[in-house]
PDB file of C-alpha atoms in Angstrom:
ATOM      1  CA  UNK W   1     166.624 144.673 110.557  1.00 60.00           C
ATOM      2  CA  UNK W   2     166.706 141.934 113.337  1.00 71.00           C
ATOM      3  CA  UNK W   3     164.118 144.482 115.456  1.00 72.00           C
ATOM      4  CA  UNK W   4     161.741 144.501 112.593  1.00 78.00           C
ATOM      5  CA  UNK W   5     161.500 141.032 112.397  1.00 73.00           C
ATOM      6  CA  UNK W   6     160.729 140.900 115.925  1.00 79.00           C
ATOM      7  CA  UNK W   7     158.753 143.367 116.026  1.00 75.00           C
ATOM      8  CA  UNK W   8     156.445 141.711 113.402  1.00 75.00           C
ATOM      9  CA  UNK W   9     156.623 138.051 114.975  1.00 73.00           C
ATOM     10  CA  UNK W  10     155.338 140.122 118.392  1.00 82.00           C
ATOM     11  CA  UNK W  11     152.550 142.390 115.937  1.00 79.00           C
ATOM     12  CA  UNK W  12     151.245 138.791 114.347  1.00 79.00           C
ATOM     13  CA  UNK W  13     151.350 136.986 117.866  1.00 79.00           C
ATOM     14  CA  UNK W  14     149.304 139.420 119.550  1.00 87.00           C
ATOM     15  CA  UNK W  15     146.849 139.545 116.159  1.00 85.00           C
ATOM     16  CA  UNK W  16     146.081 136.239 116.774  1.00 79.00           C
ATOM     17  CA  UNK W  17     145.890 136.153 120.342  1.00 78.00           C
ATOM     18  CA  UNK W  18     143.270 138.855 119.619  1.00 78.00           C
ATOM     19  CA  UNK W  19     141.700 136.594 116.746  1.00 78.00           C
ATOM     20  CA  UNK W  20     141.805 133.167 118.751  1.00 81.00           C
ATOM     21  CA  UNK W  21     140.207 134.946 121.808  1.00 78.00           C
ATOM     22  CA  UNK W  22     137.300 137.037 119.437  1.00 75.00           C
ATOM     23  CA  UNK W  23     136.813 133.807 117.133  1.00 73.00           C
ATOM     24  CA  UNK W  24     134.590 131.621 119.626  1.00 72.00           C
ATOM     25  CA  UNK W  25     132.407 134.871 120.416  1.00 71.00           C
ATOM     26  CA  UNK W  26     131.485 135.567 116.932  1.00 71.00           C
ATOM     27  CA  UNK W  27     131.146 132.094 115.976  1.00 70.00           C
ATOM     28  CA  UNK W  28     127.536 130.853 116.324  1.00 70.00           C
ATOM     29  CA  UNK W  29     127.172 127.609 118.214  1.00 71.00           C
ATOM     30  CA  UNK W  30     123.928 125.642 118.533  1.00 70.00           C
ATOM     31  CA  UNK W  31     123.901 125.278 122.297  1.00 69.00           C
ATOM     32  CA  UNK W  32     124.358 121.027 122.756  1.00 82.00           C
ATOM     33  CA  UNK W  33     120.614 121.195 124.509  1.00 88.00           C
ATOM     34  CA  UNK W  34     118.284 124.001 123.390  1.00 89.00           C
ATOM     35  CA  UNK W  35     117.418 126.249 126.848  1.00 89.00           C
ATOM     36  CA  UNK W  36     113.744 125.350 126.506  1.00 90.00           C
ATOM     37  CA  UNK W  37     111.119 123.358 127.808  1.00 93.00           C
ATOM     38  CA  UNK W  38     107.260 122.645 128.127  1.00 94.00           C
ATOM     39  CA  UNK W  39     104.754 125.033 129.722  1.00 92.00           C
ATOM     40  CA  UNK W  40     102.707 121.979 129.908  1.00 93.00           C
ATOM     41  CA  UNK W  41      99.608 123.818 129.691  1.00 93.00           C
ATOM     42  CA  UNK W  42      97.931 126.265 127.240  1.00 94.00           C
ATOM     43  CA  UNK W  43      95.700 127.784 129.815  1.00 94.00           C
ATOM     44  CA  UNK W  44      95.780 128.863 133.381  1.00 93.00           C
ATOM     45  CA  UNK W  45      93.117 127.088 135.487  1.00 93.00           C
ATOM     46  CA  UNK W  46      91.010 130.087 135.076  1.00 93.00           C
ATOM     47  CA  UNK W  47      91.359 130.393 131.718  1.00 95.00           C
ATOM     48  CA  UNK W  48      90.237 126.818 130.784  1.00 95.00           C
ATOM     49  CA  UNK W  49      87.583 127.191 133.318  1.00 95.00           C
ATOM     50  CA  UNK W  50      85.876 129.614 131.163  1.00 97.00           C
ATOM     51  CA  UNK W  51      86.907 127.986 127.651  1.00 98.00           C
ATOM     52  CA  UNK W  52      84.204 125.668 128.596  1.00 97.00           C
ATOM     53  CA  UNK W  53      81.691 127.880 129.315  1.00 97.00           C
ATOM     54  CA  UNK W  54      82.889 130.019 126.319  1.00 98.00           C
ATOM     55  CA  UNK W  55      82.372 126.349 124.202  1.00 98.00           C
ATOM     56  CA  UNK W  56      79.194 126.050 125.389  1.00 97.00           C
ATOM     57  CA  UNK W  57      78.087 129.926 125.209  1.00 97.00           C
ATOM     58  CA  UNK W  58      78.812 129.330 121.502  1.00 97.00           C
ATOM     59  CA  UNK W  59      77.536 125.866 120.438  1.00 95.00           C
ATOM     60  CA  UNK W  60      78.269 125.263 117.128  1.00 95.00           C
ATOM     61  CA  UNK W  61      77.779 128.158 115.774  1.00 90.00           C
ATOM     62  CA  UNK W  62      81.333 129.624 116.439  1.00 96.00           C
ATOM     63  CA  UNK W  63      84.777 128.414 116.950  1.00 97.00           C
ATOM     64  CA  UNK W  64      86.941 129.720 119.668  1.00 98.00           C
ATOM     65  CA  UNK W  65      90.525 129.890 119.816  1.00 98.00           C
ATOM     66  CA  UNK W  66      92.979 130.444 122.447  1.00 97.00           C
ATOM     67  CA  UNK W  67      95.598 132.727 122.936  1.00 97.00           C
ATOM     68  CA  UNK W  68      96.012 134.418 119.625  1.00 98.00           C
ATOM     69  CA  UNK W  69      98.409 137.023 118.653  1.00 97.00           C
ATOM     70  CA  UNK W  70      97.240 140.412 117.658  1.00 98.00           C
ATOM     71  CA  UNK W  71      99.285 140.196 115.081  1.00 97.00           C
ATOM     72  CA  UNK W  72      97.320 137.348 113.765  1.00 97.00           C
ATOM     73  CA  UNK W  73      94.382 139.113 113.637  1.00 98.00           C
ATOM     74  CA  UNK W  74      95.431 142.366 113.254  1.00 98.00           C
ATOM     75  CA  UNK W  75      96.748 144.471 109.741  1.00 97.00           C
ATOM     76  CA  UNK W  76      98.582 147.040 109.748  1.00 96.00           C
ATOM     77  CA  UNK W  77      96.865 149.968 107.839  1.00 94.00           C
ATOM     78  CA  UNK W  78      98.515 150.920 104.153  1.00 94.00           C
ATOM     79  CA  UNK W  79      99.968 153.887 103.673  1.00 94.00           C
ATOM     80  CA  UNK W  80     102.401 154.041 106.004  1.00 95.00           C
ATOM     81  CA  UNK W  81     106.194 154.891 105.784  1.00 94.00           C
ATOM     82  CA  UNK W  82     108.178 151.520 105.991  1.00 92.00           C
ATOM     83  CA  UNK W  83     109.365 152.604 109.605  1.00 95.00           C
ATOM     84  CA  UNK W  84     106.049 153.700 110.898  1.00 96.00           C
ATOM     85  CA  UNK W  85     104.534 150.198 109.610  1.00 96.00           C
ATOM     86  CA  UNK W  86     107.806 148.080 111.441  1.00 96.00           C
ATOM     87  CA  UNK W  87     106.718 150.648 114.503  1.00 96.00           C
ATOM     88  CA  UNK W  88     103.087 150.158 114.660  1.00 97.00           C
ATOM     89  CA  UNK W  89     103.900 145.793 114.254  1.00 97.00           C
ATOM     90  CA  UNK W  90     106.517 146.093 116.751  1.00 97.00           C
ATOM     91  CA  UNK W  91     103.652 147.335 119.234  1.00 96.00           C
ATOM     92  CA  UNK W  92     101.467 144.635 118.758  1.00 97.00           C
ATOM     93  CA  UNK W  93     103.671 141.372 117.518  1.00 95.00           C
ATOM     94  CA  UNK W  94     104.411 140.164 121.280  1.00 94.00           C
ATOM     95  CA  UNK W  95     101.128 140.624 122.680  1.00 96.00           C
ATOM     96  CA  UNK W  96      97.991 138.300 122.528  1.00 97.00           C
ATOM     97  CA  UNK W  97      94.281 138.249 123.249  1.00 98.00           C
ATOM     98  CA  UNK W  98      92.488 135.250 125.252  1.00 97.00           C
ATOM     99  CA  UNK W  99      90.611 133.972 122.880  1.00 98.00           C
ATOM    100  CA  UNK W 100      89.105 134.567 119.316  1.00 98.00           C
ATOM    101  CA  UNK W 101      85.470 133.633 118.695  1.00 98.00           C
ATOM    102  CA  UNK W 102      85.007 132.759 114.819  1.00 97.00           C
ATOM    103  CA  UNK W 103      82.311 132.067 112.575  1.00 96.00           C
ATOM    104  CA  UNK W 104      82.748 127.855 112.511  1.00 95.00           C
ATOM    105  CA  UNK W 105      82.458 127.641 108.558  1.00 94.00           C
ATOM    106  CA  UNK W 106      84.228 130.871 107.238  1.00 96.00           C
ATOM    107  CA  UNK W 107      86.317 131.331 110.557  1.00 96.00           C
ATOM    108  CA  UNK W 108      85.605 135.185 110.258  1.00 96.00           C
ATOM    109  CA  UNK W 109      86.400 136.860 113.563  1.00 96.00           C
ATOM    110  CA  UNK W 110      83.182 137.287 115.650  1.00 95.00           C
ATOM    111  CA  UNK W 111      84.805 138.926 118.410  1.00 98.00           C
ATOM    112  CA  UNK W 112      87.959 139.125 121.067  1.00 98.00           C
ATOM    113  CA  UNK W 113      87.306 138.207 124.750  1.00 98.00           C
ATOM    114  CA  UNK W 114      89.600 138.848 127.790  1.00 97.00           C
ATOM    115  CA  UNK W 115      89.053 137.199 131.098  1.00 96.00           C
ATOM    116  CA  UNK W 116      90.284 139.567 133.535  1.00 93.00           C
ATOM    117  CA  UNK W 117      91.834 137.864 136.424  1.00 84.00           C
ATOM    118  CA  UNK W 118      93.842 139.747 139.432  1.00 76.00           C
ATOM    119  CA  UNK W 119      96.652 141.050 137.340  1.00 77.00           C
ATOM    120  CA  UNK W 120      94.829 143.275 135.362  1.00 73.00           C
ATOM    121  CA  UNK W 121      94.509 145.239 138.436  1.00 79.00           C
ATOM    122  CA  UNK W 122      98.345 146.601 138.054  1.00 81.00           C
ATOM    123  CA  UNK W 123      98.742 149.703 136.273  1.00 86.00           C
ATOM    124  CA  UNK W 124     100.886 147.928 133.584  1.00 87.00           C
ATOM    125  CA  UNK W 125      98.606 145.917 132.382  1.00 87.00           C
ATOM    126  CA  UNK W 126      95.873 148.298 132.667  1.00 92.00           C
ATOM    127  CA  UNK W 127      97.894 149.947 130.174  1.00 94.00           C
ATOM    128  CA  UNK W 128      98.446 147.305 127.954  1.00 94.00           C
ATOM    129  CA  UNK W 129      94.953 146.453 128.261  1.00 95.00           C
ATOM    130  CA  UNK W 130      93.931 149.944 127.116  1.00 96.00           C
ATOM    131  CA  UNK W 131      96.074 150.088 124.158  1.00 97.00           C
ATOM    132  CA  UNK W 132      94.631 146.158 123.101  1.00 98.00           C
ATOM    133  CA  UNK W 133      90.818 148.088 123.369  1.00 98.00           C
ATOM    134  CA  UNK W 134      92.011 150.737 121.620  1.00 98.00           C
ATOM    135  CA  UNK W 135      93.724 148.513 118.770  1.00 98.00           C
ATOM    136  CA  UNK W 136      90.353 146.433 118.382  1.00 98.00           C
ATOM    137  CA  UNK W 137      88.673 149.532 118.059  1.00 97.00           C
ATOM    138  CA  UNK W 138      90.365 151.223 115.566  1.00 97.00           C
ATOM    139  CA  UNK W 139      90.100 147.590 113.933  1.00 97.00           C
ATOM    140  CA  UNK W 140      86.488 147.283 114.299  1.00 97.00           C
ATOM    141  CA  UNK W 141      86.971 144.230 116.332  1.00 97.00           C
ATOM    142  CA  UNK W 142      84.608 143.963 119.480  1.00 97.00           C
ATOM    143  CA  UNK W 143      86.288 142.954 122.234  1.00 98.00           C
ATOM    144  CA  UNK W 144      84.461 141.393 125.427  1.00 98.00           C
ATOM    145  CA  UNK W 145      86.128 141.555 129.183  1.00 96.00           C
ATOM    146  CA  UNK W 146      84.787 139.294 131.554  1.00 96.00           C
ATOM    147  CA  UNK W 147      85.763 139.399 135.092  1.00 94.00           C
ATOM    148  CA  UNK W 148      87.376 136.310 136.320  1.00 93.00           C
ATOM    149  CA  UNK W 149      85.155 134.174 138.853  1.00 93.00           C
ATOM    150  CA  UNK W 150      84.439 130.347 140.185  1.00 92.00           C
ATOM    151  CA  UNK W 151      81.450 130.161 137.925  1.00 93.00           C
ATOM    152  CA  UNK W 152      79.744 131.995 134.989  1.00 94.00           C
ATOM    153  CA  UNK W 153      76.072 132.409 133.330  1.00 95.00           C
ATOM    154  CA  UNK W 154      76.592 130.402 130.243  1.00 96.00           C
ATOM    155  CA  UNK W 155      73.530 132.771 129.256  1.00 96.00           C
ATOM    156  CA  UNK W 156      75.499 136.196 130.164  1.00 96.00           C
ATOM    157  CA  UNK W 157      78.094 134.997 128.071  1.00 97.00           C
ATOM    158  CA  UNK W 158      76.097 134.009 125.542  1.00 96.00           C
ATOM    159  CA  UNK W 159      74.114 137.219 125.686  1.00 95.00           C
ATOM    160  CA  UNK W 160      77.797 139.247 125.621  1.00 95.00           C
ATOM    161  CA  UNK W 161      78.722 137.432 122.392  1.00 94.00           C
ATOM    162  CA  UNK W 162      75.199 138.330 120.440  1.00 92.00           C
ATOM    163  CA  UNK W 163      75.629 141.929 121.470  1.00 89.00           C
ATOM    164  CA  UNK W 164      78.830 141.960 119.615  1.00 84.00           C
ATOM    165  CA  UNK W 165      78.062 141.131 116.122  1.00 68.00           C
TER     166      UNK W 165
END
């Protein structure tokens, strides 16, 4: 009887040795200072370079907004299984356009425009940029790519925009 009763005193010690050690990695903490901080700006220097002559391209005509997610402007299409809907979101939730040119009073999408800087030279974002064409297509979105440069037409652009309504 006497090992028993040790041998259950040892069983319950290790149990919560095992509990005690497992209890602080399940339990969820807030961290005392969230891990975050400011990107201090919206836009790259190139970027907000061409807002402005994107602003003026459109007067007051259009709004444009900045670095929207696909998912904002994009449905998924009905009649898909609940998995293939969670897999076709999944592919676009993370990603985002440059801006969004809208009609100023309804704020119905005009169309998407990329400013292609350096980086869309690697073959990854080539990729990525393919599949966003292909996404606005099948969307019936225009999409606009304009290379990025020191200075721009504020007529081109203008011109660009027309051509896609």
């Amino acid at each position: 009887m006497g090992y028993q009763v040790i041998g259950l005193v040892i069983f319950l010690v290790i149990i919560a040795g095992v509990v005690k050690f497992l209890l602080p990695l399940l339990a969820k903490k807030e961290p005392k200072t969230l891990p975050y901080e400011s990107a201090g700006t919206l836009f790259s220097p190139a970027e907000r370079s061409f807002l402005g002559v994107l602003e003026q391209a459109v007067g007051n005509d259009f709004k444009v907004m900045g670095k929207v997610r696909l998912a904002d402007i994009i449905n998924i299409k009905k009649g898909l299984s609940g998995s293939e809907r969670q897999q076709a979101f999944n592919r676009i939730q993370s990603k985002h356009v440059d801006f969004v040119v809208c009609d100023t009073k309804s704020l119905t999408l005009q169309c998407v425009v990329e400013l292609d800087d350096s980086s869309h030279q690697q073959a990854q974002r080539q990729e990525r940029d393919a599949f966003v064409d292909k996404v606005m297509s099948a969307a019936g979105i225009h999409i606009l790519h304009f290379s990025a440069k020191k200075s721009y037409s504020i007529q081109e652009v203008r011109d660009a925009i027309a051509g896609a309504k």
